[in-house]
Tab-separated table of N, CA, C and O in Angstrom:
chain	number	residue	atom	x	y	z
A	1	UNK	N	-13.844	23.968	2.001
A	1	UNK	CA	-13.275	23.257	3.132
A	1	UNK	C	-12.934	21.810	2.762
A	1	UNK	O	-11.852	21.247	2.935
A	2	UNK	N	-14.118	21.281	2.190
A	2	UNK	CA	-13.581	19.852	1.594
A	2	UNK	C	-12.327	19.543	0.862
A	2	UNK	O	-11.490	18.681	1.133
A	3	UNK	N	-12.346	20.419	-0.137
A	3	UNK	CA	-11.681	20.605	-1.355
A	3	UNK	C	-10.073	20.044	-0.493
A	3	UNK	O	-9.488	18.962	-0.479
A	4	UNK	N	-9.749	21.565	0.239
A	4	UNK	CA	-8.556	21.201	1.210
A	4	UNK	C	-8.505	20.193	2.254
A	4	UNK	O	-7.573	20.116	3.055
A	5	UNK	N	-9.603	19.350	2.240
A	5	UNK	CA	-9.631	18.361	3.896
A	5	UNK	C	-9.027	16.919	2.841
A	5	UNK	O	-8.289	16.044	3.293
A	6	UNK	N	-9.409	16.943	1.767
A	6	UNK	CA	-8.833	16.034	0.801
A	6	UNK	C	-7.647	16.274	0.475
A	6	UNK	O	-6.904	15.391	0.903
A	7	UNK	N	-7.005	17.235	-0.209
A	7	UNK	CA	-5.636	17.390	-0.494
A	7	UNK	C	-4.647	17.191	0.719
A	7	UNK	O	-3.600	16.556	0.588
A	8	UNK	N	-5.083	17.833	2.039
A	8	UNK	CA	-4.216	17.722	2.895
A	8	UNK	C	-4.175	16.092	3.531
A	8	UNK	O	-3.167	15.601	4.038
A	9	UNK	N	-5.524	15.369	3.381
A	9	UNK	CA	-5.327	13.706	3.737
A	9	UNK	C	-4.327	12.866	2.861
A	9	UNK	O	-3.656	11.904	3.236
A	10	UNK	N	-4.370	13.421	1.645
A	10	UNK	CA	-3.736	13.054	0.679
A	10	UNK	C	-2.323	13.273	0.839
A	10	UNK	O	-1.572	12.392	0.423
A	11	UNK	N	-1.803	14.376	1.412
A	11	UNK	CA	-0.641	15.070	1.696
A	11	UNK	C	-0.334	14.275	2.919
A	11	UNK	O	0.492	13.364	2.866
A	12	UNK	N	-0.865	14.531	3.844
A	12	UNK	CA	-0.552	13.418	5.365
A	12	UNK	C	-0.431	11.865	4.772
A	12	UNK	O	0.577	11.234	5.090
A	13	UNK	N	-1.383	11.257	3.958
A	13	UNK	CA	-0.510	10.141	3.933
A	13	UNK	C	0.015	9.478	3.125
A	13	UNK	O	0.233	8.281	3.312
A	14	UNK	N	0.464	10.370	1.600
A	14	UNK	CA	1.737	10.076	0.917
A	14	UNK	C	2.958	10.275	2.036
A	14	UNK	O	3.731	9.318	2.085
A	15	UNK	N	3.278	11.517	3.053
A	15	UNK	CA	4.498	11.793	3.563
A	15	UNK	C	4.966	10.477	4.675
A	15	UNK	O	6.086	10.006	4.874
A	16	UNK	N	3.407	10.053	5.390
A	16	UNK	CA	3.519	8.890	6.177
A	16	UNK	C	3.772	8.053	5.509
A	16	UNK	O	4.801	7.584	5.997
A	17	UNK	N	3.519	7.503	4.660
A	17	UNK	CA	3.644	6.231	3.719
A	17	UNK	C	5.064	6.486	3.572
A	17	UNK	O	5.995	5.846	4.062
A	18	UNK	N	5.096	7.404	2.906
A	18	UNK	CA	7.099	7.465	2.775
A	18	UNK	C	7.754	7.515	3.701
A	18	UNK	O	8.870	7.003	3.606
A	19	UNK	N	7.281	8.269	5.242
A	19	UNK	CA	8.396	8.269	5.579
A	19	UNK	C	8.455	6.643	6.118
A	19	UNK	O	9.541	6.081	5.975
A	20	UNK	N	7.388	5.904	6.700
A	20	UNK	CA	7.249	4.783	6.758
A	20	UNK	C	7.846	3.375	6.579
A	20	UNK	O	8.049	2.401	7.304
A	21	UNK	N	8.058	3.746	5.129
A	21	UNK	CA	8.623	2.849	3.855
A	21	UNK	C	10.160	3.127	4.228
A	21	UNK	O	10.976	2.205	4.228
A	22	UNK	N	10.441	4.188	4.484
A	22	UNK	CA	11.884	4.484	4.301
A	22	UNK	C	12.971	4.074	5.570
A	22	UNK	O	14.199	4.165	5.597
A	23	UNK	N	11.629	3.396	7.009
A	23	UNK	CA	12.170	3.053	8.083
A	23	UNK	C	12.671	4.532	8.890
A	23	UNK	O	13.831	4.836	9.168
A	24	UNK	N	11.568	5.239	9.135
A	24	UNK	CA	11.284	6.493	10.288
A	24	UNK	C	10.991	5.928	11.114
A	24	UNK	O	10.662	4.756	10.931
A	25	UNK	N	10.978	6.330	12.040
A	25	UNK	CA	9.572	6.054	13.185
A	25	UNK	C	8.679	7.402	13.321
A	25	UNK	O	8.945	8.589	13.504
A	26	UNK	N	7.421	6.603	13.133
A	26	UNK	CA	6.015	7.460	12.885
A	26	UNK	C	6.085	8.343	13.877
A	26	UNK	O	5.567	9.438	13.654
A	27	UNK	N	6.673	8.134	15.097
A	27	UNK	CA	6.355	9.097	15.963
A	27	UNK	C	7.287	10.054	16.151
A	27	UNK	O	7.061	11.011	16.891
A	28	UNK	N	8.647	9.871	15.381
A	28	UNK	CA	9.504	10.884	15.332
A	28	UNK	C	9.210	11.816	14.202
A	28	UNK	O	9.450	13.024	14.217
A	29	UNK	N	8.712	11.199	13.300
A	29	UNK	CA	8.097	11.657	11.859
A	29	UNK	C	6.898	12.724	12.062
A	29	UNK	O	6.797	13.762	11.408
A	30	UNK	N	5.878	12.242	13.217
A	30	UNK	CA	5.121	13.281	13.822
A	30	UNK	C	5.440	14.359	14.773
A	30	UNK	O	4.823	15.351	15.160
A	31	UNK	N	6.579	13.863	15.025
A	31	UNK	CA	7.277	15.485	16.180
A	31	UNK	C	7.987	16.313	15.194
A	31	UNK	O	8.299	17.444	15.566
A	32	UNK	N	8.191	16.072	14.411
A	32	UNK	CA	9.129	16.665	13.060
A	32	UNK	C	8.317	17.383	12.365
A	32	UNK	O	8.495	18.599	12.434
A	33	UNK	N	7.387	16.959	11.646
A	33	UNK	CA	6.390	17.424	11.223
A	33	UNK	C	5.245	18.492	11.538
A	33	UNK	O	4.614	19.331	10.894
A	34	UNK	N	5.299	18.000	12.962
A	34	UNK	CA	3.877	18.864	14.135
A	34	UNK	C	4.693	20.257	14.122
A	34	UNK	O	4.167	21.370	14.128
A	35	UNK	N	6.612	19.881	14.097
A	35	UNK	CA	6.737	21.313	14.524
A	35	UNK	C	7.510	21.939	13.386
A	35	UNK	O	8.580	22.547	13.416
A	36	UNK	N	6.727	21.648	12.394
A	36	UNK	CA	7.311	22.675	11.058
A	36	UNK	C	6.327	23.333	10.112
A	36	UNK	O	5.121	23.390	10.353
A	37	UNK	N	6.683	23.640	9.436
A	37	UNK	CA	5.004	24.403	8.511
A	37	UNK	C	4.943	23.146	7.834
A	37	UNK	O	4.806	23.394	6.636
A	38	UNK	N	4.975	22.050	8.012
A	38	UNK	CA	3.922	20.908	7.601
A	38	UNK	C	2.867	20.190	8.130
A	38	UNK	O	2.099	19.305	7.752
A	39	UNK	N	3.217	21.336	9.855
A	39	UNK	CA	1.929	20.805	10.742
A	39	UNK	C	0.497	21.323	10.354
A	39	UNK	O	0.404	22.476	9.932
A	40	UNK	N	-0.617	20.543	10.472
A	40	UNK	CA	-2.168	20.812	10.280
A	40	UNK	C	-2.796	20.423	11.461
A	40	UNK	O	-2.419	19.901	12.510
A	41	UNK	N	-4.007	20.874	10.945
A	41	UNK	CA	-5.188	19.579	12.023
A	41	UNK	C	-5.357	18.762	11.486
A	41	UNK	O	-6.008	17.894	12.067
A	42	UNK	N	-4.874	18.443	9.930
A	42	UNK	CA	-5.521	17.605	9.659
A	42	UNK	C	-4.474	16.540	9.748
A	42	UNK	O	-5.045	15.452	9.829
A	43	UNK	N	-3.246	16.419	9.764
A	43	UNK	CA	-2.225	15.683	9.877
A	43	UNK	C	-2.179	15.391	11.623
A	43	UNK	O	-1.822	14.255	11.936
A	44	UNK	N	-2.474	16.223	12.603
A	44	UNK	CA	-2.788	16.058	14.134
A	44	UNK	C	-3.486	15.135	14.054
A	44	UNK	O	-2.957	14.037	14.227
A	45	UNK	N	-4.737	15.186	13.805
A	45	UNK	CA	-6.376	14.052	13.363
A	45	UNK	C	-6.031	12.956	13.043
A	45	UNK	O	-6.491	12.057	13.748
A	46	UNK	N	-5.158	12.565	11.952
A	46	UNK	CA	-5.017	11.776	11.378
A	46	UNK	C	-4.128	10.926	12.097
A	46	UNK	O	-4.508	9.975	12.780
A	47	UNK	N	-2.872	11.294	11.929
A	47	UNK	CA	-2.285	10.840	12.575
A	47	UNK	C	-2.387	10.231	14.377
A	47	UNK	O	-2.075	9.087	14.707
A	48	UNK	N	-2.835	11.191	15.237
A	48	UNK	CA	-2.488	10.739	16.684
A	48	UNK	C	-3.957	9.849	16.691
A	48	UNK	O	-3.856	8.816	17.353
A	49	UNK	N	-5.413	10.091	16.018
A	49	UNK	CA	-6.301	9.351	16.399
A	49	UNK	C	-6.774	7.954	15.262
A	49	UNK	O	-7.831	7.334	15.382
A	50	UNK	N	-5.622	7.650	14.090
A	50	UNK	CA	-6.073	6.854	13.580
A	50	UNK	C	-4.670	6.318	13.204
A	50	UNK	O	-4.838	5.117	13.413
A	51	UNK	N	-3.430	6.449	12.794
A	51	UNK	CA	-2.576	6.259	11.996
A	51	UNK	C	-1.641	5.808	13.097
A	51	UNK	O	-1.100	4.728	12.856
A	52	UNK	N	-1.336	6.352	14.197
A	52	UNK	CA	-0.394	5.727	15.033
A	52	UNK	C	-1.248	4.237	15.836
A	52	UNK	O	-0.675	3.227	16.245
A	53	UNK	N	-2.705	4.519	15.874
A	53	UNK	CA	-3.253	3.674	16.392
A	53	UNK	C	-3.472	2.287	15.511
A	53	UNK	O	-3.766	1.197	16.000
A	54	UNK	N	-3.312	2.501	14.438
A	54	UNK	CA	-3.248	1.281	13.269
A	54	UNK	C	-5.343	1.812	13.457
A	54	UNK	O	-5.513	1.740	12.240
A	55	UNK	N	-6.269	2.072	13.803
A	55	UNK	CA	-7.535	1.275	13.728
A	55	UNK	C	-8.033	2.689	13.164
A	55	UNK	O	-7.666	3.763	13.641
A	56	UNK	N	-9.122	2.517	11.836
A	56	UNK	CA	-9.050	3.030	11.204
A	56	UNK	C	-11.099	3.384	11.146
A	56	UNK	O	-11.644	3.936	10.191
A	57	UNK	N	-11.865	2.868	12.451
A	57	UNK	CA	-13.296	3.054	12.003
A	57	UNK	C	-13.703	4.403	12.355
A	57	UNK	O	-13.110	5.206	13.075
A	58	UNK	N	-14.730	4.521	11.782
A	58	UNK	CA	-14.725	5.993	11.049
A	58	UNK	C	-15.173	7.024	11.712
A	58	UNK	O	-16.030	6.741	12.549
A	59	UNK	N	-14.879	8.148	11.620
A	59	UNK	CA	-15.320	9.433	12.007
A	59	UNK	C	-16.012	9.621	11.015
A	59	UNK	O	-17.241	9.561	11.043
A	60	UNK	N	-15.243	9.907	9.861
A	60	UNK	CA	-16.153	10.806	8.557
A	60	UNK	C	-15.268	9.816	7.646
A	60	UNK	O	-14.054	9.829	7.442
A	61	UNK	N	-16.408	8.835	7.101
A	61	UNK	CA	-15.757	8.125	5.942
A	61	UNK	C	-15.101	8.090	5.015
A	61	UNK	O	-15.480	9.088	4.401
A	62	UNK	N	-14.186	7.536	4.314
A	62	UNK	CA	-13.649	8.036	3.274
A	62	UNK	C	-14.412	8.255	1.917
A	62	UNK	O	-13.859	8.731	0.925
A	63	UNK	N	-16.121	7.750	1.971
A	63	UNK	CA	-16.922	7.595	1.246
A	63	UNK	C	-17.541	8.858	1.047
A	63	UNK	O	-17.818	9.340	-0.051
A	64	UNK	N	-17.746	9.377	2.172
A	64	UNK	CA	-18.459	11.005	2.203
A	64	UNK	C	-17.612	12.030	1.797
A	64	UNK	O	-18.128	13.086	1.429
A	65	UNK	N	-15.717	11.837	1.799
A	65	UNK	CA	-15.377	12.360	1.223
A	65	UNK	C	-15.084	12.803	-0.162
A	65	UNK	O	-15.018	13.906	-0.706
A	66	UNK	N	-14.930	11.584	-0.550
A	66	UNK	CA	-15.110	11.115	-1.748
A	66	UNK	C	-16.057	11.822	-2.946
A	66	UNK	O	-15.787	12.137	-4.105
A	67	UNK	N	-17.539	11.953	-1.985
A	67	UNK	CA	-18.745	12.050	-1.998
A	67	UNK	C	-18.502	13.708	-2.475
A	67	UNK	O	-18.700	14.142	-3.610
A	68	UNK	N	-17.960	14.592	-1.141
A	68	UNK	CA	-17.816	15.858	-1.393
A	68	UNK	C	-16.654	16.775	-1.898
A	68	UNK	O	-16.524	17.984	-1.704
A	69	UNK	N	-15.804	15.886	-2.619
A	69	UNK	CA	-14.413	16.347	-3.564
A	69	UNK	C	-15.238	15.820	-5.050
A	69	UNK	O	-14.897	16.211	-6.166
A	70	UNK	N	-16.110	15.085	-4.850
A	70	UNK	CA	-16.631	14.937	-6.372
A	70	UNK	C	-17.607	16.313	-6.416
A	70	UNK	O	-17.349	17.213	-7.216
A	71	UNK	N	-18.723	16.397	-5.509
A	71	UNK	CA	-19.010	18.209	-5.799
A	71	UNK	C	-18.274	19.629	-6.137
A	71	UNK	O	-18.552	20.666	-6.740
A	72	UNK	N	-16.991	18.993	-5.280
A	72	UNK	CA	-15.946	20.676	-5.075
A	72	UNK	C	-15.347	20.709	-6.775
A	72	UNK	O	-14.762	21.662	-7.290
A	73	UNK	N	-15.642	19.551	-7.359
A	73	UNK	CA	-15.373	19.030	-8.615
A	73	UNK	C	-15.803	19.737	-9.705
A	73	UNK	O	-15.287	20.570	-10.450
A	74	UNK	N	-17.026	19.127	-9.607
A	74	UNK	CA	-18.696	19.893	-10.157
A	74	UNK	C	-18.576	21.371	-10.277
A	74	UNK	O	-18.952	22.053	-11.231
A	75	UNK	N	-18.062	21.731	-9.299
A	75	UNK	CA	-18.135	23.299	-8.597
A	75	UNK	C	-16.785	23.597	-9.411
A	75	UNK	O	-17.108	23.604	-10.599
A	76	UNK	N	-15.957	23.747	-9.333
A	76	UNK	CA	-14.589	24.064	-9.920
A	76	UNK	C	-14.986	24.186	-12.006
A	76	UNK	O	-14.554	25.090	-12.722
A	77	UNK	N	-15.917	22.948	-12.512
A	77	UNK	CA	-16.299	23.035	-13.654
A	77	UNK	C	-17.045	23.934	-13.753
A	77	UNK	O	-16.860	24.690	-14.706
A	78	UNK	N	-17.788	24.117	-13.139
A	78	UNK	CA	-19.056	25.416	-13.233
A	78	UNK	C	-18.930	26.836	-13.300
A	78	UNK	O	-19.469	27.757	-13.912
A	79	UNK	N	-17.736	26.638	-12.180
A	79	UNK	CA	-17.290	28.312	-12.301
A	79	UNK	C	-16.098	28.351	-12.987
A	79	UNK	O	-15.516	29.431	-12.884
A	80	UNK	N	-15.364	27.228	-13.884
A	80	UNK	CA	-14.448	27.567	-15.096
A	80	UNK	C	-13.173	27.947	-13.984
A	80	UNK	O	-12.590	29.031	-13.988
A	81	UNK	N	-12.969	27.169	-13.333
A	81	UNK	CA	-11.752	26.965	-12.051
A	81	UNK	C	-10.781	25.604	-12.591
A	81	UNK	O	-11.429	24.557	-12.622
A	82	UNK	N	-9.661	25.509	-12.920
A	82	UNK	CA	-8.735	24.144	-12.624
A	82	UNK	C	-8.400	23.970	-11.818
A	82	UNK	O	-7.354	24.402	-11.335
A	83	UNK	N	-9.476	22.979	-11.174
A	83	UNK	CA	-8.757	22.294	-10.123
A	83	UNK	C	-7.805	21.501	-9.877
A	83	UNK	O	-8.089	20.484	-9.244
A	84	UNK	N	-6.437	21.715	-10.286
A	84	UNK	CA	-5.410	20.494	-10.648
A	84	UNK	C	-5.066	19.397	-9.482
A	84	UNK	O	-5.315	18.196	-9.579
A	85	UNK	N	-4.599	19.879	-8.638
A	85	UNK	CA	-4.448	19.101	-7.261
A	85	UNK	C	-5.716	18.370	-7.180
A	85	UNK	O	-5.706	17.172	-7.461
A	86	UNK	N	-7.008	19.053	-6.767
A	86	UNK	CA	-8.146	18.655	-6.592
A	86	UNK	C	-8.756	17.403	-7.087
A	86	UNK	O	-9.362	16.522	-6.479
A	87	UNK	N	-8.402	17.555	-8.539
A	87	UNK	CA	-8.909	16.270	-9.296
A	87	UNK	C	-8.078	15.214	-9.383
A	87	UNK	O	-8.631	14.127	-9.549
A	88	UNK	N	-6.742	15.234	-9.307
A	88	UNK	CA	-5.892	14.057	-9.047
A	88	UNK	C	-6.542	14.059	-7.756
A	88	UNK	O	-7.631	13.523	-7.956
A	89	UNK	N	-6.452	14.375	-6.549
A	89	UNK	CA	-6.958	14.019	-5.185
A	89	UNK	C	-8.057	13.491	-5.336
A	89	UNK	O	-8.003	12.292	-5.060
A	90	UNK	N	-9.299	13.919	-5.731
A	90	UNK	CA	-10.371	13.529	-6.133
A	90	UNK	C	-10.131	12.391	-6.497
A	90	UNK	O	-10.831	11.560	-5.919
A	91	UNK	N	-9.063	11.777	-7.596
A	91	UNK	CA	-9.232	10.025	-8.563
A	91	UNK	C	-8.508	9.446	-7.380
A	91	UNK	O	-9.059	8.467	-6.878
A	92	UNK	N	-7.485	9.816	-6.880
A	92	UNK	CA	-7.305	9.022	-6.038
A	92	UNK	C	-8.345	8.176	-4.905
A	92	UNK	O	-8.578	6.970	-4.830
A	93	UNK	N	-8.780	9.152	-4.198
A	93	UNK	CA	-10.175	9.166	-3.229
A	93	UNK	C	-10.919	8.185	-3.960
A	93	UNK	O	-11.230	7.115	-3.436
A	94	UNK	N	-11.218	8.475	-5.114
A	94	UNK	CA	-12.657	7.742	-5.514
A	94	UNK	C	-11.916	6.162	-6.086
A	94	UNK	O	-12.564	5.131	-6.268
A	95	UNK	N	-10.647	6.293	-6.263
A	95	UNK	CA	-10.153	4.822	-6.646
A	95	UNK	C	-9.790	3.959	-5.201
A	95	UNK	O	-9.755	2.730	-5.256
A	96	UNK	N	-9.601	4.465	-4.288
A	96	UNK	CA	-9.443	4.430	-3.112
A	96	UNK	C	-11.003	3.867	-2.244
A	96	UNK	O	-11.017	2.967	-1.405
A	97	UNK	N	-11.987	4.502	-2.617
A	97	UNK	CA	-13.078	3.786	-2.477
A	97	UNK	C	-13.523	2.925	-3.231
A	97	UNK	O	-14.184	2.084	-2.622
A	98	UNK	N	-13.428	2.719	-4.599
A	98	UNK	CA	-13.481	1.912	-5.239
A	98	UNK	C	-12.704	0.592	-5.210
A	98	UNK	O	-13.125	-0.367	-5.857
A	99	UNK	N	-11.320	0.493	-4.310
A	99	UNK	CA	-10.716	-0.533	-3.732
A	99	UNK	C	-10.802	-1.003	-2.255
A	99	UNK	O	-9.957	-1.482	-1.499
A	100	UNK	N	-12.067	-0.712	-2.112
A	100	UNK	CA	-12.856	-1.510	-0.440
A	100	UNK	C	-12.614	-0.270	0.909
A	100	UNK	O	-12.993	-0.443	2.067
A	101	UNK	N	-11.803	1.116	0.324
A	101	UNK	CA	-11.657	1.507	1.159
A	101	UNK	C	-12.765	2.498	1.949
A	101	UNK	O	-12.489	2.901	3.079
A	102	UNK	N	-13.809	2.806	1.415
A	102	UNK	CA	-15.053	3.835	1.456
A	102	UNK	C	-15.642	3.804	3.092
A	102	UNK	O	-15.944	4.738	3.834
A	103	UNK	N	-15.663	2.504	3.283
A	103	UNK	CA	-16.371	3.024	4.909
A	103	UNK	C	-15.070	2.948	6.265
A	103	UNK	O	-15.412	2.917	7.447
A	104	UNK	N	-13.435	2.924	5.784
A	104	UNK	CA	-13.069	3.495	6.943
A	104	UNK	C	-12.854	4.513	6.670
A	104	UNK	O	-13.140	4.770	5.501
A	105	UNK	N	-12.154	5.872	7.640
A	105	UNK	CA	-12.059	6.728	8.228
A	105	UNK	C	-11.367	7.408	6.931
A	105	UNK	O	-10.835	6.666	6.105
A	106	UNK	N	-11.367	8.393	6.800
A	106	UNK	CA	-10.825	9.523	5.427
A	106	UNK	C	-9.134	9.238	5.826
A	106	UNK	O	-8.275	9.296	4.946
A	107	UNK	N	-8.764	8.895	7.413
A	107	UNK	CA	-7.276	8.534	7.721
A	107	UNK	C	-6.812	7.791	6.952
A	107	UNK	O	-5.608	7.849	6.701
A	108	UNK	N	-7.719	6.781	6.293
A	108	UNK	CA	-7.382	5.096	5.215
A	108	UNK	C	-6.641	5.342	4.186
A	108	UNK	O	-6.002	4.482	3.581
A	109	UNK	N	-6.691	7.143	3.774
A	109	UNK	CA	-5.856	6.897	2.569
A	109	UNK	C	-4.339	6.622	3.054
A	109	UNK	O	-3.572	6.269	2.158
A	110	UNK	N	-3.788	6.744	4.405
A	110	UNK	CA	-2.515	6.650	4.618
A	110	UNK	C	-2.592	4.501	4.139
A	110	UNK	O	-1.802	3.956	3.368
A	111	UNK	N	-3.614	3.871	4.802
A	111	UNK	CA	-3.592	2.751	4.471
A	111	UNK	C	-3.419	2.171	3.148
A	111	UNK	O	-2.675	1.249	2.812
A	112	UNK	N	-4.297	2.922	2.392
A	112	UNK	CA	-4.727	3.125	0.718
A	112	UNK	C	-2.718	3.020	0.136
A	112	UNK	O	-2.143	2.213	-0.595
A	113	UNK	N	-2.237	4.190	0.863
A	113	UNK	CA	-1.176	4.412	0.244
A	113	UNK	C	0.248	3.526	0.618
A	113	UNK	O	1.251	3.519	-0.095
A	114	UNK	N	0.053	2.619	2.196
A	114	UNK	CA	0.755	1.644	2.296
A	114	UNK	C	0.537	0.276	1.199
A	114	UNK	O	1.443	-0.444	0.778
A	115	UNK	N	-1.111	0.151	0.847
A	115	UNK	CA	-1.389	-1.142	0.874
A	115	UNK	C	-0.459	-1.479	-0.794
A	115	UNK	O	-0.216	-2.594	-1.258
A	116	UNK	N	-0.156	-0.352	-1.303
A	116	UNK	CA	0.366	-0.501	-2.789
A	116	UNK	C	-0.981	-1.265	-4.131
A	116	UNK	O	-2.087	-0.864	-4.492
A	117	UNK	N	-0.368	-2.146	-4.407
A	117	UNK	CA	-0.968	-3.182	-5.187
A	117	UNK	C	-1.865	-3.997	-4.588
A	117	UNK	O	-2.799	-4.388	-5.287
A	118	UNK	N	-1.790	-4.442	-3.155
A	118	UNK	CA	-2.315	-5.047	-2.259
A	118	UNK	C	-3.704	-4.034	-1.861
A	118	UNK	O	-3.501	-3.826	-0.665
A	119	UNK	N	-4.702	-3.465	-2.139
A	119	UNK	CA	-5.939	-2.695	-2.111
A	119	UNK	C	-7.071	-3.144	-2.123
A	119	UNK	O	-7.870	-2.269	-2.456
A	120	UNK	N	-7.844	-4.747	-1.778
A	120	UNK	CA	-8.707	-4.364	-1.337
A	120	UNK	C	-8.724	-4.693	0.247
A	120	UNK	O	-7.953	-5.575	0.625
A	121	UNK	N	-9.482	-4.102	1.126
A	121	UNK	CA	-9.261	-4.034	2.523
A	121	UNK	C	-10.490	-4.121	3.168
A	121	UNK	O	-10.520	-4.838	4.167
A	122	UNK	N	-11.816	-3.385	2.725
A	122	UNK	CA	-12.788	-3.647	3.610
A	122	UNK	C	-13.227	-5.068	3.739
A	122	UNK	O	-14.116	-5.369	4.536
């Protein structure tokens, strides 16, 4: 479950960040999205309770995630699995906490992925 609650945060907010950057509006970007096979819960979550709201304190930290994509990690080595997605998601996450982002909301990587070069935030 982790494994995918990371890839898909990761997925929600590279697409926000871009579409963002590119001068969308977030909320047309989320009706577009909600109603195509790029809709999730986890892009719903993210988006309507942290990302349109700009405020980012936490449900489930980005630290605990972090925390449990480094096990799904562990786990993927053990049973002789490549996790390819996983572990880029994984460095991201953990560089992502490692740049102040760890105690807001797992939503932060959309922040993570605006802030560019500009990364530390807590």
């Amino acid at each position: 479950n982790q494994l995918m609650v990371g890839i898909h945060s990761q997925a929600v907010s590279e697409a926000y960040a871009l579409g963002c950057k590119a001068g969308l509006d977030p909320d047309l970007l989320f009706d577009i999205l909600n109603h195509s096979f790029a809709q999730s819960r986890i892009m719903e979550r993210h988006y309507t309770q942290f990302i349109a709201k700009s405020s980012f304190q936490p449900g489930f930290a980005l630290k605990l995630l972090a925390k449990d994509m480094n096990l799904a990690a562990d786990m993927g080595e053990l049973s002789g699995v490549q996790l390819n997605a996983g572990k880029r998601v994984q460095a991201i996450i953990n560089q992502a906490v490692g740049d102040g982002f760890g105690s807001l909301d797992m939503a932060a990587l959309y922040s993570y992925q605006m802030a560019g070069d500009d990364k530390q935030r807590e």
